[in-house]
Amino acid sequence: MSNKYIYLDNAATTKTAKEVVDAMLPYFTESYGNPSSIYGLGQKSKSAVDEARQTIADSLGANSNEIYFTAGGSEADNWALKACAEAYEAKGKHIITSAIEHHAISHTCDYLVKRGFEVTYVGVDEYGIVKLDELKAAIRPDTILISIMFANNEIGTIQPIKEIGEIAKEKGIIFHTDAVQAYGQLPINIDEYHIDMLSSSGHKLNGPKGIGFLYIRKGLKLRSFVHGGQQERGRRAGTENVTGIVGLQAAVKRAFSIMEEKTKKEIELRDHLIKRISEEIPHCRLNGDAKKRLPNNVNFSFRFIEGESMLIMLDMKGICASSGSACTSGSLDPSHVLLAIGLPHEIAHGSLRLTVSEENTIEEMDFVVDELKRIIENLRNMSPLYEDFIKKN
Amino acid sequence: MYSEKVMDHFQNPRNVGEIENASGVGTVGNAKCGDIMRMYLDIDDNGVIKECKFKTFGCGAAVATSSMATELVKGKTIQEALEVTNKAVMEALDGLPPVKVHCSLLAEEAIHAALWDYAQKNGIVIEGLEKPVSDISEHEEAGEEEY
């Protein structure tokens, strides 16, 4: 192995690409002007921000005045939900979302519930796909917003966004999608999918951390998120994160130019992992849909063992992965996503997520599976649940 | 996040396994919360714990506290074993992160459950030993409310 680590946690964050860092550097020490200043140095920063906004708008088939920079995906999600709820509460106080959203959505919904809004959580099938009939049935005259993620961060399931967008459009309901895992990985056109708001984060696509954006369809009346100066059309005040924005632009350019080959390589690695794990490790289950799945996502549950132990042992071998076990979340409950697809608690605790990048190799995947087999065997030999299972059978 | 001692006991757990015809066996925790510990004790006629083994389903801290608990009770009398508290297990491991303190409670409870089983089997009463609760998590405090 030439690398010190085998990094298989690209859904958590990605390596900042070299061209991204190169693009950012001059904006720290040379072109450091404030975009709101009228002299040349400031205007150079303003041009950079404008260009970045245009690049991102083009990638979605949007207009540049519909792109609002934020500090990341969670901020974009918070803004979309809270500001929409506040702006349209005269029409109604009902919001529809899914049972498998990121906490940036579900905890924001909890916040809105405390403030008098009603939220319906639409269920998913065993593969994690939102049930459209349930979604349709949940719509009421006072429904103001539907927020469904584009692709799930844990099990990688890609949602029927176009169908959901059509349902929302037909009923005149605003449609928001958390596309943090999907943007830059999958082609997205906001008109084709009837998306009114879309959240994204830079560091999931080899961009820097601390920058993201919210797409807001022109004409939507949303409360400003940060009050102050005229930045972001007065809706999100504060001096722009110019270096972050420039970095995000470079990341978007890169992601869209290599998307086809990156996807091909990731699917090859992903399917190799899925095949070998399914065939060689007993008592396992692939979580998520086999086909409607992000190119980089692998998620398995292994019976009789607990996820955190697996992660620590993988870490000893230089393998970075993640799990939906309670011990990794700081609470007693395992991942709400794994529970929503119908896994019992003890099986949800034994989940492992591996998210690859185009820089990984087949040799690395083989090393990971070989180590994983040993680790799982060790942990099972230590497990009272496995002992009971063997004695029963 | 873990001390060196915790990592050592997780990577090289002491006394993993089962004891056939054990004097006492106790299982505590539940799979729902992600921790189950089973403790096996072999106690001689003088009431000394000759052998102690464990099996654990759980996180790194759960394995390490089980391993340390077996080390602490081995060679002890029943009364001495009762004094092996969760605090003693934690101290022996150079501490645990706050979210993992319940693992040490589980280890203490597993010892008590195995001793309780021994007492039941032999029709004796161990002074100071109460019937163990099998599900530690039921007694944990709820988290702070967020706003």
Coordinates of C-alpha atoms in Angstrom, one line a residue:
Chain A
M1 CA 0.0 0.0 0.0
S2 CA 1.5 3.3 -1.0
N3 CA -0.9 5.4 1.1
K4 CA -0.8 5.4 4.8
Y5 CA -4.6 5.2 4.9
I6 CA -7.2 3.6 2.8
Y7 CA -9.8 6.3 2.9
L8 CA -13.3 4.8 2.5
D9 CA -15.4 7.6 4.1
N10 CA -16.0 9.9 1.2
A11 CA -19.6 10.4 2.3
A12 CA -18.3 12.1 5.5
T13 CA -15.8 14.3 3.6
T14 CA -13.4 14.2 0.7
K15 CA -9.9 15.2 0.1
T16 CA -9.6 18.7 -1.1
A17 CA -8.4 18.4 -4.8
K18 CA -5.1 20.0 -5.7
E19 CA -6.6 22.2 -8.3
V20 CA -9.1 23.5 -5.7
V21 CA -6.3 24.5 -3.3
D22 CA -4.4 26.1 -6.2
A23 CA -7.4 28.1 -7.2
M24 CA -8.0 29.3 -3.6
L25 CA -4.4 30.3 -2.6
P26 CA -4.2 33.7 -4.5
Y27 CA -7.3 34.8 -2.8
F28 CA -5.7 34.6 0.7
T29 CA -2.6 36.8 0.1
E30 CA -2.9 38.5 -3.2
S31 CA -6.6 39.1 -4.2
Y32 CA -7.8 39.5 -0.7
G33 CA -10.1 42.5 -1.2
N34 CA -13.6 42.7 0.1
P35 CA -16.1 42.1 -2.8
S36 CA -18.2 45.0 -1.6
S37 CA -15.3 47.5 -2.0
I38 CA -15.3 49.7 -5.1
Y39 CA -11.6 49.8 -5.8
G40 CA -9.9 47.3 -8.2
L41 CA -8.7 44.9 -5.5
G42 CA -12.2 44.5 -4.2
Q43 CA -13.8 44.2 -7.6
K44 CA -11.4 41.4 -8.4
S45 CA -12.9 39.4 -5.5
K46 CA -16.4 40.4 -6.7
S47 CA -15.7 39.0 -10.2
A48 CA -14.4 35.8 -8.7
V49 CA -17.6 35.4 -6.6
D50 CA -19.8 36.2 -9.6
E51 CA -18.0 33.7 -11.9
A52 CA -18.3 31.0 -9.3
R53 CA -22.0 31.7 -8.9
Q54 CA -22.4 31.4 -12.7
T55 CA -20.4 28.1 -12.8
I56 CA -22.7 26.6 -10.2
A57 CA -25.9 27.9 -11.8
D58 CA -24.8 26.4 -15.1
S59 CA -24.2 23.0 -13.5
L60 CA -27.9 22.9 -12.4
G61 CA -29.5 24.7 -15.4
A62 CA -30.3 27.6 -13.1
N63 CA -29.7 31.4 -13.2
S64 CA -26.9 32.9 -11.2
N65 CA -29.2 35.1 -9.2
E66 CA -30.8 31.9 -7.8
I67 CA -27.6 30.6 -6.1
Y68 CA -26.9 31.7 -2.5
F69 CA -23.7 30.8 -0.9
T70 CA -23.9 29.4 2.6
A71 CA -21.4 28.0 5.2
G72 CA -22.4 24.4 4.0
G73 CA -25.1 21.9 3.7
S74 CA -26.6 22.1 7.2
E75 CA -26.9 25.9 7.0
A76 CA -28.6 25.6 3.6
D77 CA -31.1 23.0 5.0
N78 CA -31.8 25.1 8.0
W79 CA -32.4 28.2 5.9
A80 CA -34.6 26.4 3.4
L81 CA -36.9 24.9 6.0
K82 CA -37.1 27.7 8.6
A83 CA -37.4 30.6 6.1
C84 CA -40.0 28.8 4.0
A85 CA -42.0 27.9 7.0
E86 CA -42.0 31.5 8.2
A87 CA -42.8 33.0 4.8
Y88 CA -45.7 30.7 4.0
E89 CA -47.3 30.0 7.4
A90 CA -50.3 32.2 6.4
K91 CA -51.0 29.5 3.7
G92 CA -50.5 26.6 6.1
K93 CA -48.3 25.0 8.7
H94 CA -47.8 21.5 7.4
I95 CA -44.5 20.1 6.1
I96 CA -43.8 16.7 4.5
T97 CA -40.4 15.1 4.7
S98 CA -39.1 11.5 4.8
A99 CA -38.0 9.2 7.7
I100 CA -34.5 9.0 6.4
E101 CA -33.4 12.6 6.1
H102 CA -30.1 14.0 7.4
H103 CA -30.3 15.5 10.9
A104 CA -29.9 18.9 9.4
I105 CA -33.5 18.4 8.1
S106 CA -35.1 16.2 10.7
H107 CA -33.8 18.3 13.7
T108 CA -34.9 21.5 11.9
C109 CA -38.3 19.9 11.6
D110 CA -38.3 19.1 15.3
Y111 CA -37.6 22.8 15.9
L112 CA -40.5 23.8 13.7
V113 CA -42.9 21.4 15.4
K114 CA -42.1 23.1 18.7
R115 CA -43.1 26.3 17.0
G116 CA -46.6 25.1 16.0
F117 CA -45.8 23.4 12.6
E118 CA -46.9 19.9 11.8
V119 CA -44.5 17.5 10.1
T120 CA -45.4 14.2 8.3
Y121 CA -42.5 11.8 7.9
V122 CA -43.2 9.7 4.9
G123 CA -41.9 6.1 5.2
V124 CA -39.5 4.2 2.9
D125 CA -39.5 0.7 1.6
E126 CA -36.9 -1.9 2.6
Y127 CA -34.4 -0.5 0.1
G128 CA -34.8 3.0 1.5
I129 CA -36.9 4.5 -1.4
V130 CA -39.6 7.0 -0.4
K131 CA -43.1 5.6 -0.8
L132 CA -44.8 7.8 -3.3
D133 CA -48.3 6.7 -2.5
E134 CA -47.7 7.6 1.1
L135 CA -46.3 10.9 0.0
K136 CA -49.3 11.7 -2.1
A137 CA -51.7 10.7 0.7
A138 CA -49.9 13.0 3.2
I139 CA -50.6 16.1 1.1
R140 CA -53.2 18.4 2.7
P141 CA -54.6 21.8 1.7
D142 CA -52.3 23.4 4.3
T143 CA -49.1 21.7 3.1
I144 CA -46.5 24.3 2.2
L145 CA -43.3 22.4 1.7
I146 CA -42.1 18.9 0.7
S147 CA -38.4 18.3 1.6
I148 CA -36.9 15.0 0.4
M149 CA -33.2 14.2 0.1
F150 CA -31.8 13.5 -3.4
A151 CA -29.7 10.6 -2.2
N152 CA -29.3 9.1 1.3
N153 CA -26.0 9.7 3.0
E154 CA -25.9 6.3 4.8
I155 CA -27.3 3.7 2.5
G156 CA -26.8 5.7 -0.8
T157 CA -30.4 5.2 -2.1
I158 CA -31.3 7.6 -4.9
Q159 CA -34.8 8.9 -4.5
P160 CA -37.4 9.3 -7.3
I161 CA -36.8 13.1 -7.3
K162 CA -38.4 13.8 -10.6
E163 CA -41.7 12.1 -9.6
I164 CA -41.7 13.9 -6.3
G165 CA -41.0 17.2 -8.0
E166 CA -44.0 16.5 -10.4
I167 CA -46.3 15.7 -7.4
A168 CA -45.3 18.9 -5.6
K169 CA -45.6 21.1 -8.7
E170 CA -49.1 19.7 -9.5
K171 CA -50.2 20.6 -6.0
G172 CA -48.5 23.9 -5.9
I173 CA -46.3 22.9 -3.0
I174 CA -42.7 24.1 -2.7
F175 CA -40.2 21.3 -3.2
H176 CA -36.8 21.3 -1.4
T177 CA -34.2 18.6 -1.8
D178 CA -31.1 18.1 0.3
A179 CA -28.6 17.2 -2.5
V180 CA -25.5 17.2 -0.3
Q181 CA -24.6 13.6 -1.3
A182 CA -25.8 13.8 -4.9
Y183 CA -24.6 17.2 -6.2
G184 CA -21.4 16.6 -8.2
Q185 CA -22.0 12.8 -8.2
L186 CA -25.2 12.7 -10.3
P187 CA -26.4 15.1 -13.1
I188 CA -29.2 17.3 -11.7
N189 CA -31.3 19.7 -13.7
I190 CA -33.6 21.8 -11.5
D191 CA -36.3 22.4 -14.1
E192 CA -36.4 18.8 -15.2
Y193 CA -36.9 17.7 -11.6
H194 CA -39.1 20.6 -10.6
I195 CA -36.8 21.5 -7.7
D196 CA -37.6 24.8 -6.0
M197 CA -34.8 24.7 -3.5
L198 CA -31.6 22.6 -3.3
S199 CA -28.9 22.4 -0.7
S200 CA -25.3 21.4 -1.4
S201 CA -22.0 21.3 0.4
G202 CA -18.5 21.9 -1.0
H203 CA -16.5 19.4 1.0
K204 CA -18.4 16.4 -0.3
L205 CA -17.1 17.0 -3.8
N206 CA -13.4 17.6 -3.2
G207 CA -14.0 21.3 -2.3
P208 CA -13.2 23.0 0.9
K209 CA -15.1 22.7 4.2
G210 CA -17.2 25.6 5.4
I211 CA -18.8 26.5 2.0
G212 CA -22.0 25.4 0.3
F213 CA -25.0 26.9 -1.4
L214 CA -28.7 27.0 -1.4
Y215 CA -30.5 27.2 -4.8
I216 CA -33.7 29.2 -4.4
R217 CA -36.0 29.4 -7.4
K218 CA -36.7 32.9 -8.6
G219 CA -40.0 34.2 -7.2
L220 CA -39.9 32.3 -4.0
K221 CA -40.5 34.6 -1.0
L222 CA -38.0 33.5 1.6
R223 CA -37.1 35.3 4.8
S224 CA -33.4 36.5 4.9
F225 CA -31.2 34.1 6.8
V226 CA -28.7 36.6 8.1
H227 CA -29.6 40.3 8.3
G228 CA -27.0 42.9 7.6
G229 CA -25.4 44.1 4.4
Q230 CA -26.4 43.5 0.8
Q231 CA -24.4 40.3 0.2
E232 CA -26.3 37.5 -1.4
R233 CA -29.0 39.9 -2.5
G234 CA -29.5 40.9 1.1
R235 CA -30.7 37.4 2.1
R236 CA -27.5 36.1 3.7
A237 CA -25.5 39.1 4.8
G238 CA -21.8 39.0 5.8
T239 CA -18.6 39.4 3.8
E240 CA -18.4 36.5 1.3
N241 CA -16.2 33.5 2.0
V242 CA -14.2 34.4 -1.2
T243 CA -11.6 31.7 -0.9
G244 CA -14.3 29.1 -0.1
I245 CA -16.4 30.2 -3.0
V246 CA -13.5 30.1 -5.4
G247 CA -12.6 26.7 -4.1
L248 CA -16.1 25.5 -4.5
Q249 CA -16.2 26.7 -8.1
A250 CA -13.0 24.8 -8.9
A251 CA -14.5 21.7 -7.2
V252 CA -17.7 22.0 -9.2
K253 CA -15.7 22.4 -12.5
R254 CA -13.7 19.3 -11.7
A255 CA -16.6 17.2 -10.5
F256 CA -18.6 17.9 -13.7
S257 CA -15.7 17.4 -16.0
I258 CA -14.7 14.0 -14.6
M259 CA -18.2 12.8 -13.6
E260 CA -18.5 10.1 -16.2
E261 CA -15.2 8.4 -15.7
K262 CA -15.3 8.9 -11.9
T263 CA -18.7 7.3 -11.7
K264 CA -17.5 4.3 -13.9
K265 CA -14.5 3.8 -11.6
E266 CA -16.5 4.1 -8.4
I267 CA -19.1 1.7 -9.5
E268 CA -16.4 -0.9 -10.4
L269 CA -14.9 -0.5 -6.9
R270 CA -18.3 -0.5 -5.2
D271 CA -19.6 -3.6 -6.9
H272 CA -16.4 -5.4 -6.3
L273 CA -16.7 -4.8 -2.6
I274 CA -20.4 -5.7 -2.6
K275 CA -19.8 -8.9 -4.5
R276 CA -16.9 -10.1 -2.3
I277 CA -18.5 -9.2 1.0
S278 CA -21.8 -10.8 0.1
E279 CA -20.1 -14.0 -1.1
E280 CA -17.5 -14.4 1.5
I281 CA -18.9 -13.1 4.8
P282 CA -21.8 -15.0 6.3
H283 CA -24.8 -13.4 8.0
C284 CA -24.5 -10.1 6.3
R285 CA -27.0 -7.9 4.5
L286 CA -26.6 -5.2 1.9
N287 CA -28.5 -2.1 3.0
G288 CA -30.0 0.1 0.4
D289 CA -31.0 -0.5 -3.2
A290 CA -28.6 -2.5 -5.4
K291 CA -29.3 -0.3 -8.5
K292 CA -30.7 3.0 -7.4
R293 CA -27.6 3.7 -5.4
L294 CA -24.9 6.3 -5.3
P295 CA -21.8 5.1 -7.3
N296 CA -19.6 5.4 -4.2
N297 CA -21.7 3.8 -1.5
V298 CA -21.5 0.4 0.2
N299 CA -23.4 -0.3 3.4
F300 CA -23.6 -3.7 5.0
S301 CA -25.0 -5.0 8.3
F302 CA -23.2 -7.9 10.0
R303 CA -25.1 -9.9 12.5
F304 CA -23.9 -10.5 16.1
I305 CA -21.4 -7.7 16.2
E306 CA -21.3 -4.0 16.9
G307 CA -20.2 -1.3 14.5
E308 CA -17.8 0.8 16.7
S309 CA -15.6 -2.3 17.5
M310 CA -15.4 -2.9 13.8
L311 CA -14.4 0.7 13.0
I312 CA -11.6 0.7 15.7
M313 CA -10.2 -2.6 14.3
L314 CA -10.4 -1.3 10.8
D315 CA -8.6 1.9 11.9
M316 CA -5.8 -0.3 13.3
K317 CA -5.3 -1.5 9.7
G318 CA -5.4 2.1 8.4
I319 CA -8.9 1.8 7.0
C320 CA -11.2 4.7 7.5
A321 CA -14.9 3.8 7.5
S322 CA -18.1 4.6 9.4
S323 CA -21.1 3.0 11.0
G324 CA -24.7 3.6 12.0
S325 CA -24.2 2.1 15.4
A326 CA -25.4 4.0 18.5
C327 CA -21.9 4.1 19.9
T328 CA -20.7 6.2 17.0
S329 CA -23.6 8.6 17.3
G330 CA -23.3 9.4 21.0
S331 CA -26.9 8.2 21.7
L332 CA -28.4 4.8 22.6
D333 CA -30.3 4.4 19.3
P334 CA -28.7 3.2 16.1
S335 CA -29.2 5.0 12.8
H336 CA -32.7 6.2 12.2
V337 CA -32.2 5.4 8.5
L338 CA -31.4 1.7 9.2
L339 CA -34.4 1.5 11.5
A340 CA -36.6 3.1 8.9
I341 CA -35.7 0.4 6.3
G342 CA -36.9 -2.1 8.9
L343 CA -33.7 -3.4 10.5
P344 CA -34.0 -4.6 14.1
H345 CA -31.9 -2.6 16.5
E346 CA -29.2 -5.3 17.0
I347 CA -28.6 -5.6 13.3
A348 CA -28.6 -1.8 12.8
H349 CA -25.9 -1.6 15.4
G350 CA -23.7 -3.9 13.3
S351 CA -23.6 -1.7 10.2
L352 CA -20.6 -0.6 8.2
R353 CA -20.5 2.2 5.6
L354 CA -17.7 2.2 3.0
T355 CA -17.7 5.1 0.6
V356 CA -15.1 5.0 -2.1
S357 CA -13.5 7.6 -4.4
E358 CA -12.1 7.3 -7.9
E359 CA -8.6 7.3 -6.3
N360 CA -9.1 4.0 -4.6
T361 CA -7.9 0.8 -6.2
I362 CA -9.2 -2.8 -6.6
E363 CA -6.1 -4.0 -4.6
E364 CA -7.2 -1.7 -1.7
M365 CA -10.7 -3.2 -1.9
D366 CA -9.3 -6.7 -1.7
F367 CA -7.1 -5.7 1.3
V368 CA -10.2 -4.3 3.0
V369 CA -12.3 -7.4 2.5
D370 CA -9.5 -9.7 3.7
E371 CA -9.1 -7.6 6.9
L372 CA -12.8 -7.3 7.4
K373 CA -13.3 -11.1 7.2
R374 CA -10.7 -11.5 10.0
I375 CA -12.1 -8.7 12.1
I376 CA -15.7 -10.0 11.9
E377 CA -14.6 -13.5 12.8
N378 CA -12.7 -12.2 15.8
L379 CA -15.7 -10.1 17.0
R380 CA -18.1 -12.9 16.5
N381 CA -16.0 -15.2 18.6
M382 CA -16.2 -12.7 21.3
S383 CA -20.0 -12.2 20.9
P384 CA -22.6 -13.7 23.3
L385 CA -25.2 -13.3 20.5
Y386 CA -23.1 -15.4 18.1
E387 CA -22.6 -18.0 20.9
D388 CA -26.4 -18.3 21.4
F389 CA -26.9 -18.5 17.6
I390 CA -24.4 -21.3 17.2
K391 CA -25.8 -23.3 20.1
K392 CA -29.4 -23.0 18.7
N393 CA -28.4 -24.2 15.3
Chain B
M1 CA -10.9 9.2 22.5
Y2 CA -9.9 6.1 24.4
S3 CA -7.0 5.7 26.8
E4 CA -4.0 3.5 26.0
K5 CA -5.3 0.9 28.5
V6 CA -8.7 0.8 27.0
M7 CA -7.2 0.3 23.6
D8 CA -4.9 -2.4 24.9
H9 CA -7.8 -4.3 26.6
F10 CA -9.9 -3.9 23.4
Q11 CA -7.3 -5.2 21.1
N12 CA -6.0 -7.9 23.4
P13 CA -8.9 -8.7 25.6
R14 CA -8.1 -10.9 28.6
N15 CA -10.2 -13.9 29.4
V16 CA -12.5 -14.1 26.4
G17 CA -14.5 -17.3 26.2
E18 CA -16.8 -19.6 28.1
I19 CA -16.5 -21.8 31.2
E20 CA -18.2 -25.1 30.9
N21 CA -20.3 -25.9 34.0
A22 CA -19.5 -22.5 35.4
S23 CA -20.4 -21.8 39.0
G24 CA -22.3 -18.7 37.9
V25 CA -23.2 -17.1 34.6
G26 CA -24.7 -13.6 34.2
T27 CA -25.8 -11.8 31.1
V28 CA -26.7 -8.1 31.2
G29 CA -27.5 -5.3 28.7
N30 CA -29.6 -5.6 25.6
A31 CA -29.1 -5.7 21.9
K32 CA -31.4 -2.8 21.3
C33 CA -28.9 -0.5 22.9
G34 CA -25.9 -2.2 21.4
D35 CA -24.3 -3.8 24.5
I36 CA -24.6 -7.3 25.9
M37 CA -22.1 -8.7 28.4
R38 CA -22.0 -12.3 29.6
M39 CA -19.7 -13.2 32.5
Y40 CA -18.7 -16.7 33.6
L41 CA -17.4 -17.4 37.1
D42 CA -15.7 -20.5 38.4
I43 CA -15.8 -20.4 42.3
D44 CA -14.1 -22.9 44.5
D45 CA -15.3 -24.3 47.8
N46 CA -13.7 -21.5 49.8
G47 CA -15.6 -18.9 47.8
V48 CA -12.6 -17.8 45.8
I49 CA -13.1 -16.9 42.1
K50 CA -10.6 -19.2 40.4
E51 CA -11.6 -18.4 36.8
C52 CA -13.5 -15.7 35.1
K53 CA -14.4 -15.5 31.4
F54 CA -16.5 -13.2 29.3
K55 CA -18.2 -12.6 26.0
T56 CA -19.4 -9.2 24.9
F57 CA -21.3 -7.7 22.1
G58 CA -20.6 -4.0 22.1
C59 CA -18.3 -1.1 21.4
G60 CA -14.6 -0.9 22.2
A61 CA -15.3 0.4 25.7
A62 CA -17.7 -2.5 26.4
V63 CA -15.1 -5.0 25.4
A64 CA -12.4 -3.3 27.4
T65 CA -14.5 -2.9 30.6
S66 CA -15.5 -6.6 30.4
S67 CA -11.8 -7.6 30.0
M68 CA -10.7 -5.4 32.9
A69 CA -13.6 -6.6 35.1
T70 CA -12.5 -10.2 34.7
E71 CA -9.0 -9.3 35.6
L72 CA -10.1 -7.5 38.7
V73 CA -12.3 -10.3 40.1
K74 CA -10.0 -13.2 39.3
G75 CA -8.5 -14.6 42.5
K76 CA -10.8 -12.6 44.7
T77 CA -13.3 -13.8 47.2
I78 CA -16.9 -13.2 46.6
Q79 CA -17.0 -10.3 49.1
E80 CA -13.9 -8.8 47.5
A81 CA -15.5 -9.2 44.0
L82 CA -18.6 -7.3 45.2
E83 CA -16.3 -4.3 45.9
V84 CA -15.2 -4.2 42.2
T85 CA -17.4 -1.2 41.3
N86 CA -17.8 0.5 37.9
K87 CA -15.6 3.2 39.3
A88 CA -12.8 0.7 40.0
V89 CA -13.1 -0.7 36.5
M90 CA -12.9 2.8 35.0
E91 CA -9.9 3.8 37.2
A92 CA -8.1 0.7 36.2
L93 CA -8.6 1.6 32.6
D94 CA -7.4 5.2 33.1
G95 CA -10.9 6.5 32.5
L96 CA -13.6 6.4 29.9
P97 CA -15.2 9.1 27.7
P98 CA -18.4 10.3 29.4
V99 CA -20.7 8.7 26.9
K100 CA -19.1 5.3 27.6
V101 CA -19.5 5.4 31.4
H102 CA -22.5 3.1 31.1
C103 CA -20.2 0.3 29.8
S104 CA -18.5 0.2 33.1
L105 CA -21.8 0.1 34.9
L106 CA -22.6 -2.9 32.7
A107 CA -19.4 -4.6 33.7
E108 CA -20.2 -4.2 37.4
E109 CA -23.7 -5.5 36.8
A110 CA -22.4 -8.5 34.9
I111 CA -20.2 -9.5 37.8
H112 CA -23.2 -9.1 40.1
A113 CA -25.5 -11.1 37.8
A114 CA -23.0 -14.0 37.7
L115 CA -22.7 -13.9 41.5
W116 CA -26.4 -13.8 41.8
D117 CA -26.7 -16.9 39.6
Y118 CA -24.1 -18.7 41.7
A119 CA -26.1 -17.8 44.9
Q120 CA -29.3 -19.0 43.3
K121 CA -27.8 -22.3 42.2
N122 CA -26.4 -23.0 45.6
G123 CA -29.3 -21.7 47.7
I124 CA -27.2 -19.2 49.5
V125 CA -27.5 -15.5 50.3
I126 CA -24.6 -13.2 49.5
E127 CA -24.6 -10.3 51.9
G128 CA -24.8 -7.0 50.1
L129 CA -25.8 -8.5 46.7
E130 CA -29.1 -7.3 45.3
K131 CA -30.9 -8.9 42.4
P132 CA -29.2 -7.3 39.4
V133 CA -31.1 -5.3 36.9
S134 CA -30.6 -6.8 33.5
D135 CA -31.1 -3.6 31.5
I136 CA -28.8 -0.8 32.6
S137 CA -29.9 1.6 30.0
E138 CA -33.4 1.9 31.4
H139 CA -31.8 3.7 34.3
E140 CA -29.8 6.2 32.3
E141 CA -30.8 9.8 32.4
A142 CA -32.3 11.4 29.4
G143 CA -30.2 13.9 27.5
E144 CA -30.5 17.6 27.8
E145 CA -33.4 19.1 25.9
E146 CA -32.4 21.1 22.9
Y147 CA -33.8 24.4 21.7

